[in-house]
Amino acid sequence: MSFAKWTAGLMAGMSMLAIAAQADAGEVRVTVAEYSAKTAPYFADVKKEFEAANPGISVKFEVVPWDVLLQKLTTDITAGTNADLSIIGTRWLIDFVQQDVAEPLDSYIKPDFKDRFIDTFLSPSIMDGKTYGLPIAASARAMYYNKELFEKAGIANPPATWTELQEDARKIKALGSGTFGFGLQGKEIETDVYYYYAMWSYGTEILNKDGTSGLSTPGALEAAKLYKSMIDEGLTEPGVTSNSREDVQNLFKQGKVGMMITAPFLSNQIKEEAPNLKYGVAAIPAGPTGARGTYGVTDSIIMFKNSKNKDEAWKLLDFLFTTEQRAKFTQGEGFLPVNKEEAKMDYYVNNADLAAFTALLPDARFAPVIPGWEEVAQITSDAMQKIYLGGDPEAGLKDAAAKANAVLKK
Amino acid sequence: MQNRFLPYLLTLPSLFLAAVVIFWPVWDLIQISTHEVNRFGQLREFNDFANFAALTADPDFMAALWRTGQWTLMVVGGALLLSIPVAMILNTDFYGRGIARVIIMLPWAVSLTMTAVVWRWALSGESGMLNSALIGLGLIDHNIQWLASAETAFPMQVLIGILVTVPFTTTIFLGGLSSIPDDLYEAAALEGATPLQQFREITFPLLKPFINIAIVLNTIYVFNSFPIIWVMTQGGPANSTDILVTHLYKLAFRIGKLGEASAVSLVMFAILLVFTMIYVRLAMREQRA
């Protein structure tokens, strides 16, 4: 009796395996990152709509928490069990291209498809003239300012330049009672980026045209001196090197900080945690020549070279990047539009916060796509922390540039 | 005949277990640390111990190595010095001893990461509990930025390290103290020995084997302890509170240098192995004499 049950179970299992193997033929597997609680329901809807419109193709989404995504992809690729498509951080793309696991998409991309994208967001996924990924999520940074503190200090408009920012910070500091002019991040993720905002305004790029580190240029020194002078003058919050981005955001939400630079998601947080805070979003201040820069981040969706269902996978990509689908995804997650038609929608045009971010996009810089980038970023963060703690900017930057160049040469 | 092989046969299962959980990962580490590896963890060619050479040339590694020594010595030493009197007090009979014991043990029940997160908040410069308490008591007149520089952050991390090491150490000592027969103290008191003499001549010598165990186990735990430093400062600012584990974590998972990170962990393994062997040998010789 029990033996018969076993055999029956085994047979059932094997027949299911056979069915699964058959279904594999028209199945597109996609690994997607879980950005929020809205991610999985969105992709469940995509599956329904896409499969209804494309009989014969079935789609399987694997929703993975962002923190373990790279680790999962690494294991899958090593074992050869990776999906057909996957979302990745665009800064990882170079590894995927160098290890020859990403498929160039150029043979599928028609001019009208390419024309759907805002160039700024598509270009980071292009390497050696080939398009290896499509930007599925995009974000940028802008300056938040506390309107109430500005009013009290008698400041009419957000500062347009760093010089104006310093003056405004002095006025806010003069209000006393534990208010700080400029929130300066000095700890953990994106500490280096917070410094680039000033550096870009002084006309220096992360990498010089010859591929060496920009940290030894005069612009980099001016920017470091600017931040250091603001710390010395007490225009920032005290203990800069103990404040991560979240710490500074919390000070901003508490109404203690006059200005800070961060991502669109702070608007959503303020709506929930400090709904009475009166704030505005403005451009990142410009330098003496009018130059300015913001930090742009994209995630790309890529196709794997070993995929057996490339045509079907492309149909799904085509579907994902229609205006309607893009709008649904971007608005749910609070990202920026990557699609030209989408950006013209009322939702974006009439949203003052988002408008400030999109207006900055022409000045957006992305993390350079080079091997060893994470190490260069770490070197820069360490150097800035030393300077914020009272170190000499010139010596610190020279040392960091030498270290960064050693990494870049490899 | 049977008797001679039986002991080996009986240790075989645990030897096998040890092989799976210890020898195999160590072998893997040796492989990774002596080869070039790519970001996806795939081995390339043998590279003449270049990963180890890179470590000795790295001032951050040498600083972390030195700091790990300080960290281990101060936390283990501090916990020992604090635990002996605490255990002796808890060993005496007094009203509410049960509650006192629970309070001492409580930090042990909370996960180390949670303790560190709570302390990170408590030490926050502008909205931290510690600063408002100190200002309320009139001890300071402006906020101290505890985690902003190593001068204040590292001593605080050592203090927290001691705090979370005390419960375990106290437990060991309480066990040791309860094994000392009371009549020894009665006889000593009859002979007119002062409490200090009783401690020096009875308590301390009889507690010594337990102190040795506490030193070895605590050194291994503290040397490898990651959460306190990582959660509070991530080894920063500018690597100034890094110990070997946090340095290793950054090398492997931030920068993607798996080869060098494996070399660091082998160095750590070797240091602990040598320390334990020397210490156990010294302690045992002392006991035999």
XYZ file of C-alpha atoms in Angstrom:
699
model
C 0.000 0.000 0.000
C 2.585 2.488 1.075
C 4.855 1.366 -1.731
C 2.108 2.006 -4.227
C 1.608 5.464 -2.774
C 5.301 6.159 -3.151
C 5.278 5.100 -6.781
C 2.234 7.204 -7.467
C 3.875 10.203 -5.838
C 7.051 9.637 -7.770
C 5.179 9.351 -11.046
C 3.253 12.518 -10.325
C 6.494 14.311 -9.513
C 8.163 13.132 -12.692
C 5.259 14.091 -14.889
C 5.299 17.538 -13.324
C 8.998 17.802 -14.124
C 8.250 16.845 -17.711
C 5.551 19.519 -17.932
C 7.906 22.057 -16.406
C 10.578 21.203 -18.957
C 8.066 21.643 -21.768
C 6.848 24.941 -20.424
C 10.447 26.121 -20.413
C 10.370 26.519 -24.175
C 8.177 29.634 -24.268
C 8.914 30.848 -20.770
C 10.734 34.076 -19.976
C 12.304 34.177 -16.521
C 13.103 37.596 -15.060
C 14.980 38.441 -11.866
C 13.728 41.757 -10.509
C 14.805 43.803 -7.510
C 12.258 44.515 -4.806
C 12.279 48.301 -4.450
C 9.249 48.548 -2.198
C 6.078 46.713 -1.218
C 4.628 47.842 -4.555
C 7.176 46.012 -6.716
C 5.814 42.468 -6.560
C 2.148 43.436 -7.207
C 3.248 45.577 -10.170
C 5.083 42.700 -11.815
C 2.198 40.314 -11.066
C -0.019 42.683 -13.097
C 2.580 42.814 -15.873
C 2.527 39.013 -16.067
C -1.257 38.979 -16.409
C -1.451 41.700 -19.045
C 1.536 40.523 -21.066
C 0.483 36.871 -21.156
C -3.037 37.873 -22.233
C -1.629 39.929 -25.099
C 0.984 37.329 -26.104
C -0.464 33.838 -26.052
C 2.225 31.153 -26.071
C 4.654 33.134 -23.938
C 4.625 32.701 -20.187
C 6.530 34.994 -17.847
C 8.036 34.202 -14.473
C 9.216 37.034 -12.235
C 11.590 36.290 -9.349
C 11.397 39.212 -6.924
C 14.626 39.470 -4.909
C 15.450 41.937 -2.107
C 17.927 44.530 -3.336
C 20.576 43.638 -0.727
C 20.986 40.066 -1.933
C 20.478 40.690 -5.652
C 24.152 40.748 -6.648
C 24.867 37.716 -4.506
C 21.977 35.773 -6.109
C 23.058 36.728 -9.618
C 26.646 35.721 -8.818
C 25.585 32.267 -7.650
C 23.140 31.811 -10.528
C 25.690 32.819 -13.148
C 28.373 30.543 -11.670
C 25.903 27.647 -11.709
C 24.526 28.513 -15.160
C 20.959 28.746 -13.836
C 20.452 32.470 -14.366
C 17.165 33.884 -15.699
C 16.683 35.315 -19.211
C 16.451 38.928 -18.030
C 17.544 40.637 -14.839
C 17.558 44.035 -13.181
C 21.057 45.087 -12.088
C 22.680 48.217 -10.685
C 24.078 49.948 -13.783
C 27.429 50.366 -11.989
C 27.803 46.553 -11.980
C 27.239 46.341 -15.725
C 30.925 46.518 -16.617
C 31.576 43.274 -14.705
C 28.771 41.529 -16.578
C 30.068 42.805 -19.914
C 33.677 41.879 -19.169
C 32.686 38.380 -18.039
C 30.716 38.117 -21.302
C 27.360 37.249 -19.748
C 25.346 40.260 -21.036
C 23.808 40.233 -24.531
C 24.051 43.432 -26.610
C 20.537 44.577 -27.460
C 21.365 46.629 -30.560
C 19.986 44.095 -33.046
C 16.560 44.418 -31.382
C 16.525 48.168 -30.816
C 14.707 50.006 -33.605
C 15.225 53.772 -33.890
C 11.691 54.497 -32.649
C 12.302 52.304 -29.582
C 15.508 54.137 -28.778
C 13.661 57.399 -29.245
C 11.373 56.577 -26.297
C 14.213 57.179 -23.841
C 15.642 60.322 -22.309
C 19.270 60.099 -23.465
C 20.721 60.954 -20.054
C 19.321 57.733 -18.610
C 20.034 55.425 -21.524
C 23.672 56.422 -21.999
C 25.063 54.796 -18.793
C 23.952 51.410 -20.145
C 25.889 51.872 -23.375
C 29.409 50.466 -23.426
C 31.851 50.460 -26.339
C 29.029 51.686 -28.545
C 26.771 48.742 -27.671
C 23.592 48.951 -25.590
C 23.720 46.239 -22.931
C 20.844 47.359 -20.719
C 17.726 49.505 -20.558
C 17.186 51.932 -17.651
C 14.308 50.516 -15.590
C 14.687 52.846 -12.610
C 16.229 56.306 -12.310
C 16.882 58.774 -9.542
C 18.765 62.038 -9.011
C 19.598 64.482 -6.233
C 18.493 68.065 -5.549
C 18.584 70.543 -2.674
C 15.848 70.566 -0.033
C 15.421 73.735 1.997
C 13.332 74.576 5.044
C 10.966 77.414 4.072
C 10.136 78.303 7.671
C 13.783 78.773 8.659
C 14.357 80.773 5.462
C 11.449 83.059 6.307
C 12.606 83.581 9.883
C 16.111 84.424 8.676
C 14.686 86.830 6.092
C 15.823 84.899 3.020
C 13.493 85.176 0.041
C 14.792 82.526 -2.375
C 16.859 79.360 -2.196
C 20.541 80.036 -2.937
C 21.603 79.822 -6.570
C 25.343 79.653 -5.867
C 27.571 78.241 -3.145
C 28.498 81.799 -2.081
C 24.820 82.587 -1.555
C 24.436 79.271 0.260
C 27.182 80.266 2.688
C 25.517 83.630 3.365
C 22.134 81.976 3.899
C 23.708 79.425 6.216
C 25.205 82.255 8.288
C 21.763 83.879 8.604
C 20.175 80.587 9.656
C 22.962 79.944 12.158
C 22.322 83.410 13.636
C 18.780 82.285 14.497
C 20.411 80.216 17.230
C 18.373 77.634 19.157
C 20.055 74.585 17.653
C 19.511 75.356 13.966
C 22.183 74.592 11.427
C 22.536 76.212 8.026
C 23.734 73.409 5.780
C 23.373 69.679 6.464
C 26.660 68.059 5.444
C 26.814 64.276 5.229
C 30.104 62.760 6.441
C 29.436 59.087 7.102
C 28.572 55.878 5.259
C 27.058 55.418 1.794
C 27.408 58.395 -0.624
C 29.767 60.414 1.597
C 31.922 60.808 -1.530
C 28.900 61.892 -3.598
C 28.077 64.685 -1.153
C 31.514 66.088 -1.894
C 31.093 65.741 -5.683
C 28.153 68.193 -5.603
C 30.583 70.969 -4.687
C 33.393 69.545 -6.833
C 31.237 69.518 -9.986
C 30.300 73.144 -9.329
C 33.985 74.040 -9.469
C 34.285 72.380 -12.874
C 36.083 69.207 -11.808
C 34.903 65.773 -12.920
C 35.456 62.502 -11.041
C 37.772 61.388 -13.820
C 39.911 63.711 -15.906
C 39.773 63.348 -19.684
C 42.906 61.150 -19.592
C 41.217 58.758 -17.157
C 43.137 59.835 -14.056
C 41.487 60.945 -10.814
C 40.145 64.491 -10.702
C 40.959 64.835 -7.006
C 44.301 66.568 -7.630
C 42.787 69.398 -9.696
C 42.353 72.957 -8.360
C 38.551 72.610 -8.546
C 38.612 69.619 -6.221
C 40.714 71.590 -3.739
C 38.366 74.613 -3.889
C 35.384 72.345 -3.152
C 37.105 70.650 -0.199
C 38.151 74.053 1.179
C 34.567 75.298 0.824
C 33.146 72.450 2.929
C 35.970 72.696 5.456
C 35.498 76.450 5.880
C 31.774 75.895 6.452
C 32.554 73.313 9.138
C 35.116 75.626 10.775
C 32.648 78.510 10.725
C 29.951 76.352 12.320
C 27.611 76.624 9.318
C 27.021 72.848 9.220
C 25.650 70.532 11.876
C 28.355 69.665 14.451
C 30.087 66.281 14.256
C 29.806 65.974 10.453
C 31.647 62.618 10.397
C 29.046 61.065 12.694
C 26.130 61.910 10.402
C 25.046 59.552 7.625
C 22.580 60.597 4.931
C 19.710 59.281 7.082
C 20.993 61.203 10.122
C 21.066 64.475 8.177
C 17.617 63.728 6.713
C 16.318 63.207 10.243
C 17.736 66.578 11.319
C 16.020 68.112 8.302
C 12.697 66.469 9.185
C 13.064 67.827 12.740
C 13.399 71.307 11.239
C 16.929 71.753 12.566
C 18.719 71.990 9.220
C 18.225 74.796 6.706
C 19.431 73.041 3.536
C 20.528 69.578 2.441
C 21.032 67.662 -0.784
C 19.332 64.283 -1.237
C 17.067 62.078 -3.372
C 13.344 62.401 -4.278
C 12.371 59.826 -1.647
C 12.804 62.393 1.149
C 9.572 64.051 -0.102
C 7.651 60.822 0.537
C 9.233 60.455 3.989
C 8.363 64.028 4.945
C 4.760 63.461 3.795
C 4.487 60.545 6.224
C 6.703 61.534 9.149
C 6.690 65.337 9.258
C 3.622 66.478 7.270
C 3.735 69.967 8.796
C 7.256 70.740 7.647
C 7.286 73.533 5.085
C 10.013 72.785 2.596
C 10.970 73.386 -0.980
C 13.152 71.616 -3.519
C 15.638 73.629 -5.564
C 18.617 73.143 -7.834
C 22.021 72.250 -6.448
C 23.961 75.559 -6.136
C 26.277 76.563 -8.956
C 29.963 77.383 -8.751
C 31.709 80.637 -9.742
C 31.531 79.783 -13.466
C 27.900 78.698 -13.294
C 28.820 75.023 -13.499
C 26.766 72.617 -11.443
C 26.144 68.904 -11.223
C 23.814 66.421 -9.649
C 24.275 62.718 -9.076
C 22.201 60.427 -11.255
C 21.612 56.746 -10.555
C 19.998 54.174 -12.823
C 19.277 50.473 -12.615
C 19.287 48.570 -15.882
C 17.462 45.511 -17.100
C 19.788 43.247 -19.076
C 19.422 40.134 -21.237
C 21.737 37.200 -20.546
C 23.828 35.801 -23.361
C 22.865 32.206 -22.528
C 19.110 32.924 -22.722
C 17.244 30.472 -24.954
C 14.205 32.716 -25.400
C 15.730 35.962 -26.569
C 12.931 36.942 -28.962
C 10.256 36.337 -26.348
C 12.352 38.184 -23.744
C 12.644 41.158 -26.093
C 8.861 41.271 -26.528
C 8.567 41.569 -22.772
C 11.149 44.391 -22.676
C 9.242 46.191 -25.424
C 6.094 45.867 -23.323
C 7.784 47.046 -20.101
C 9.020 50.230 -21.782
C 5.673 51.412 -23.150
C 4.637 54.780 -21.697
C 1.701 53.300 -19.818
C 3.742 50.584 -18.087
C 6.573 52.962 -17.286
C 4.234 55.503 -15.676
C 2.633 52.845 -13.507
C 5.988 51.556 -12.262
C 7.770 54.895 -11.795
C 4.904 56.593 -9.957
C 4.426 53.623 -7.653
C 8.080 53.525 -6.677
C 8.741 57.275 -6.617
C 11.436 57.263 -9.303
C 12.068 59.700 -12.123
C 10.649 59.149 -15.635
C 13.097 57.673 -18.151
C 10.634 57.821 -21.016
C 10.129 61.086 -22.934
C 6.370 60.760 -23.381
C 5.995 59.747 -19.755
C 7.879 62.837 -18.550
C 5.269 65.027 -20.273
C 2.438 63.560 -18.176
C 0.580 65.864 -15.767
C 1.777 63.815 -12.806
C 5.353 64.938 -13.359
C 4.754 68.383 -14.824
C 2.506 69.514 -11.943
C 4.655 68.052 -9.154
C 6.882 70.879 -7.914
C 9.283 68.564 -6.048
C 9.796 66.233 -8.993
C 10.034 69.162 -11.409
C 13.095 70.405 -9.505
C 14.734 67.009 -9.937
C 13.905 66.637 -13.623
C 15.113 70.181 -14.298
C 18.542 69.165 -13.004
C 18.838 66.146 -15.282
C 20.866 67.870 -18.005
C 23.543 68.364 -15.326
C 23.383 64.773 -14.040
C 26.590 62.765 -13.690
C 26.592 59.019 -13.193
C 29.065 56.830 -11.368
C 31.834 56.223 -13.901
C 31.629 52.795 -15.494
C 35.120 51.550 -14.670
C 36.454 48.509 -12.846
C 37.518 49.418 -9.325
C 34.975 52.240 -9.031
C 33.831 51.118 -5.559
C 37.417 51.340 -4.334
C 37.914 54.838 -5.763
C 34.666 55.928 -4.056
C 35.898 54.458 -0.762
C 39.249 56.281 -1.096
C 37.403 59.553 -1.739
C 35.071 59.057 1.257
C 38.025 58.316 3.539
C 39.889 61.405 2.311
C 36.857 63.641 2.869
C 36.350 62.293 6.397
C 39.966 63.159 7.228
C 39.483 66.684 5.872
C 36.160 67.153 7.727
C 37.960 66.104 10.913
C 40.458 68.925 10.466
C 43.020 67.461 8.078
C 44.798 69.559 5.472
C 42.712 69.549 2.251
C 45.673 69.883 -0.109
C 47.706 67.009 1.370
C 44.612 64.838 1.812
C 43.460 65.236 -1.785
C 46.947 64.686 -3.173
C 47.252 61.460 -1.210
C 43.781 60.308 -2.282
C 44.459 61.139 -5.934
C 47.643 59.052 -5.843
C 45.772 56.095 -4.331
C 42.893 56.455 -6.798
C 45.274 56.640 -9.754
C 46.964 53.426 -8.598
C 43.568 51.703 -8.706
C 42.606 53.284 -12.037
C 45.828 52.169 -13.723
C 45.061 48.487 -13.160
C 42.362 -4.960 19.904
C 38.879 -3.627 19.840
C 39.631 -1.302 22.737
C 42.461 0.396 20.896
C 40.364 1.454 17.928
C 37.195 2.235 19.773
C 38.220 5.753 20.903
C 39.123 6.715 17.326
C 35.900 5.251 16.053
C 33.938 7.207 18.621
C 35.621 10.530 17.757
C 35.158 9.930 14.046
C 31.699 11.556 13.767
C 32.835 14.750 15.461
C 36.040 14.751 13.453
C 33.964 14.488 10.310
C 31.757 17.358 11.489
C 34.835 19.456 12.268
C 36.210 18.677 8.831
C 33.023 19.897 7.163
C 32.590 23.085 9.175
C 36.262 24.004 9.765
C 38.765 22.289 7.486
C 36.800 22.614 4.287
C 36.181 26.409 4.578
C 39.799 26.949 5.630
C 40.955 24.989 2.602
C 38.648 27.111 0.446
C 40.106 30.272 1.980
C 43.630 29.082 1.249
C 42.623 28.490 -2.364
C 41.058 31.931 -2.776
C 43.850 33.771 -0.954
C 46.625 32.277 -3.081
C 44.933 32.829 -6.436
C 43.614 35.686 -8.460
C 39.832 35.782 -8.194
C 37.262 37.773 -10.113
C 34.261 39.536 -8.678
C 32.089 36.476 -9.156
C 34.402 34.417 -6.893
C 35.846 32.369 -9.745
C 39.486 31.344 -9.327
C 42.132 32.422 -11.829
C 45.838 31.551 -11.724
C 48.067 31.102 -8.654
C 49.624 34.459 -7.801
C 52.675 33.877 -5.583
C 51.089 35.130 -2.367
C 50.544 38.580 -3.909
C 47.417 38.952 -1.734
C 49.477 38.552 1.433
C 52.149 40.918 0.147
C 49.445 43.505 -0.592
C 48.289 43.276 3.032
C 51.660 43.997 4.590
C 52.064 46.983 2.262
C 48.654 48.359 3.262
C 48.876 50.852 6.154
C 45.144 50.401 6.822
C 45.650 46.692 7.416
C 48.610 47.246 9.747
C 46.636 49.903 11.665
C 43.649 47.561 11.944
C 45.915 44.752 13.159
C 47.376 46.975 15.879
C 43.947 48.270 16.831
C 42.555 44.730 17.039
C 45.243 43.992 19.633
C 44.253 47.044 21.677
C 40.571 46.265 21.307
C 40.948 42.639 22.421
C 43.265 43.458 25.325
C 41.088 46.276 26.662
C 37.737 44.530 26.278
C 38.907 41.160 27.649
C 40.966 42.780 30.425
C 38.215 45.220 31.356
C 35.578 42.500 31.407
C 37.779 40.315 33.656
C 38.516 43.110 36.119
C 34.847 43.994 36.326
C 33.490 40.451 36.411
C 35.472 39.165 39.406
C 34.006 41.639 41.940
C 30.558 41.394 40.300
C 30.626 37.606 40.558
C 31.817 37.777 44.172
C 29.003 40.133 45.114
C 26.424 37.985 43.324
C 27.822 34.922 45.102
C 27.067 36.362 48.548
C 23.617 35.918 50.003
C 21.576 39.122 49.981
C 17.974 40.181 49.540
C 17.079 40.519 45.838
C 20.073 38.531 44.597
C 17.906 36.816 41.994
C 16.882 40.148 40.479
C 20.468 41.443 40.589
C 21.662 38.361 38.715
C 18.992 38.811 36.046
C 19.960 42.465 35.567
C 23.620 41.555 35.107
C 22.717 38.853 32.602
C 20.251 40.955 30.580
C 22.725 42.454 28.073
C 23.567 38.890 27.120
C 19.967 38.145 26.163
C 19.796 40.998 23.647
C 21.388 40.459 20.249
C 24.708 42.230 19.880
C 23.527 44.058 16.765
C 20.472 45.441 18.560
C 22.640 46.584 21.480
C 24.925 48.356 19.037
C 22.004 50.008 17.214
C 20.578 51.296 20.507
C 23.976 52.678 21.500
C 24.372 54.329 18.121
C 21.165 56.241 18.809
C 22.116 56.938 22.408
C 25.459 58.400 21.300
C 23.980 60.559 18.540
C 25.305 64.099 18.884
C 22.119 66.161 18.519
C 19.366 63.829 19.669
C 21.257 61.243 21.709
C 20.170 60.088 25.135
C 23.661 60.205 26.637
C 24.218 63.878 25.786
C 20.851 64.973 27.185
C 21.480 62.924 30.334
C 24.923 64.477 30.832
C 23.598 67.983 30.192
C 20.689 67.323 32.568
C 23.145 66.281 35.253
C 25.169 69.418 34.625
C 28.295 67.436 33.737
C 28.727 68.991 30.288
C 27.408 72.235 28.831
C 27.368 71.378 25.128
C 26.694 68.237 23.077
C 29.627 65.877 22.593
C 29.836 64.337 19.107
C 30.705 60.868 20.373
C 30.944 59.033 17.061
C 32.456 61.851 15.003
C 36.070 60.942 15.721
C 38.024 57.913 16.900
C 39.185 59.693 20.070
C 35.690 59.434 21.544
C 34.155 56.681 19.392
C 36.722 53.943 20.052
C 36.743 54.241 23.876
C 32.925 54.137 23.818
C 33.040 51.018 21.644
C 35.483 49.415 24.096
C 33.180 50.268 27.011
C 30.199 48.728 25.209
C 32.359 45.719 24.368
C 33.134 45.300 28.073
C 29.475 45.725 28.975
C 28.351 42.900 26.692
C 31.255 40.617 27.698
C 30.615 40.907 31.455
C 27.533 38.622 31.642
C 29.270 35.616 30.077
C 32.433 36.128 32.164
C 30.420 36.564 35.348
C 28.586 33.309 34.637
C 31.876 31.433 34.372
C 33.163 32.996 37.615
C 29.921 32.310 39.484
C 30.324 28.651 38.594
C 33.907 28.774 39.838
C 33.016 30.526 43.088
C 30.280 28.045 43.948
C 32.847 25.246 43.652
C 34.975 26.773 46.455
C 33.938 25.124 49.740
C 32.722 27.525 52.455
C 34.741 25.824 55.226
C 37.950 27.185 53.694
C 36.736 30.714 54.419
C 35.486 29.711 57.869
C 38.869 28.247 58.771
C 40.668 31.298 57.410
C 38.411 33.647 59.340
C 39.076 31.633 62.493
C 42.807 32.097 61.944
C 42.242 35.849 61.665
C 42.687 36.309 57.883
C 41.407 39.645 56.511
C 38.987 39.618 53.541
C 41.833 40.791 51.282
C 44.026 37.921 52.463
C 41.148 35.505 51.935
C 40.798 36.773 48.365
C 44.514 36.538 47.628
C 45.110 33.152 49.257
C 41.828 31.312 48.627
C 39.504 32.869 46.067
C 42.004 33.922 43.415
C 44.105 30.707 43.294
C 41.022 28.485 43.199
C 39.364 30.695 40.571
C 42.420 30.610 38.310
C 41.341 27.751 36.011
C 38.066 29.594 35.407
C 39.918 32.839 34.697
C 42.007 30.975 32.142
C 38.917 29.633 30.386
C 37.367 33.112 30.415
C 40.521 34.626 28.898
C 40.734 32.102 26.056
C 37.041 32.117 25.145
C 36.627 35.886 25.460
C 39.731 36.560 23.409
C 38.361 34.433 20.583
C 34.913 36.087 20.723
C 36.142 39.658 21.095
C 38.889 39.344 18.479
C 36.231 38.304 15.948
C 33.484 40.623 17.155
C 31.922 42.525 14.273
C 28.566 44.164 15.175
C 29.567 46.814 17.745
C 32.126 48.542 15.560
C 30.327 47.988 12.274
C 26.949 49.287 13.391
C 28.311 52.331 15.202
C 31.012 53.630 12.865
C 31.614 51.056 10.088
C 35.251 51.313 11.139
C 35.252 55.040 10.281
C 35.722 57.934 10.157
C 38.494 57.307 7.611
C 39.158 53.749 8.906
C 40.219 55.094 12.293
C 38.160 52.568 14.295
C 38.676 49.582 11.986
C 39.576 46.219 13.476
C 40.521 43.229 11.324
C 36.964 41.896 10.855
C 35.527 45.223 9.718
C 38.541 45.774 7.451
C 37.987 42.319 5.977
C 34.289 42.987 5.393
C 35.021 46.196 3.508
C 37.694 44.495 1.396
C 35.401 41.626 0.428
C 31.961 43.135 0.068
C 32.557 46.828 -0.645
C 35.570 46.705 -2.878
C 35.254 43.126 -4.137
C 38.841 42.060 -3.368
C 37.988 38.513 -2.341
C 41.603 37.345 -2.494
C 42.939 39.916 -0.044
C 39.937 39.472 2.236
C 40.586 35.727 2.397
C 44.209 36.445 3.237
C 43.078 38.672 6.133
C 40.842 35.964 7.510
C 43.668 33.411 7.306
C 45.942 35.811 9.209
C 43.231 36.177 11.851
C 42.808 32.421 12.042
C 46.574 31.953 12.485
C 46.813 34.613 15.207
C 43.992 33.064 17.220
C 45.344 29.549 16.763
C 48.828 30.528 17.951
C 47.445 32.550 20.837
C 45.229 29.729 22.035
C 47.956 27.115 21.769
C 50.526 29.191 23.644
C 48.082 30.268 26.281
C 46.616 26.837 26.931
C 50.100 25.366 27.181
C 51.269 28.067 29.615
C 48.161 27.766 31.747
C 48.395 23.988 31.904
C 52.071 24.013 32.823
C 51.292 26.429 35.628
C 48.591 24.158 36.947
C 50.811 21.113 36.910
C 53.601 22.865 38.807
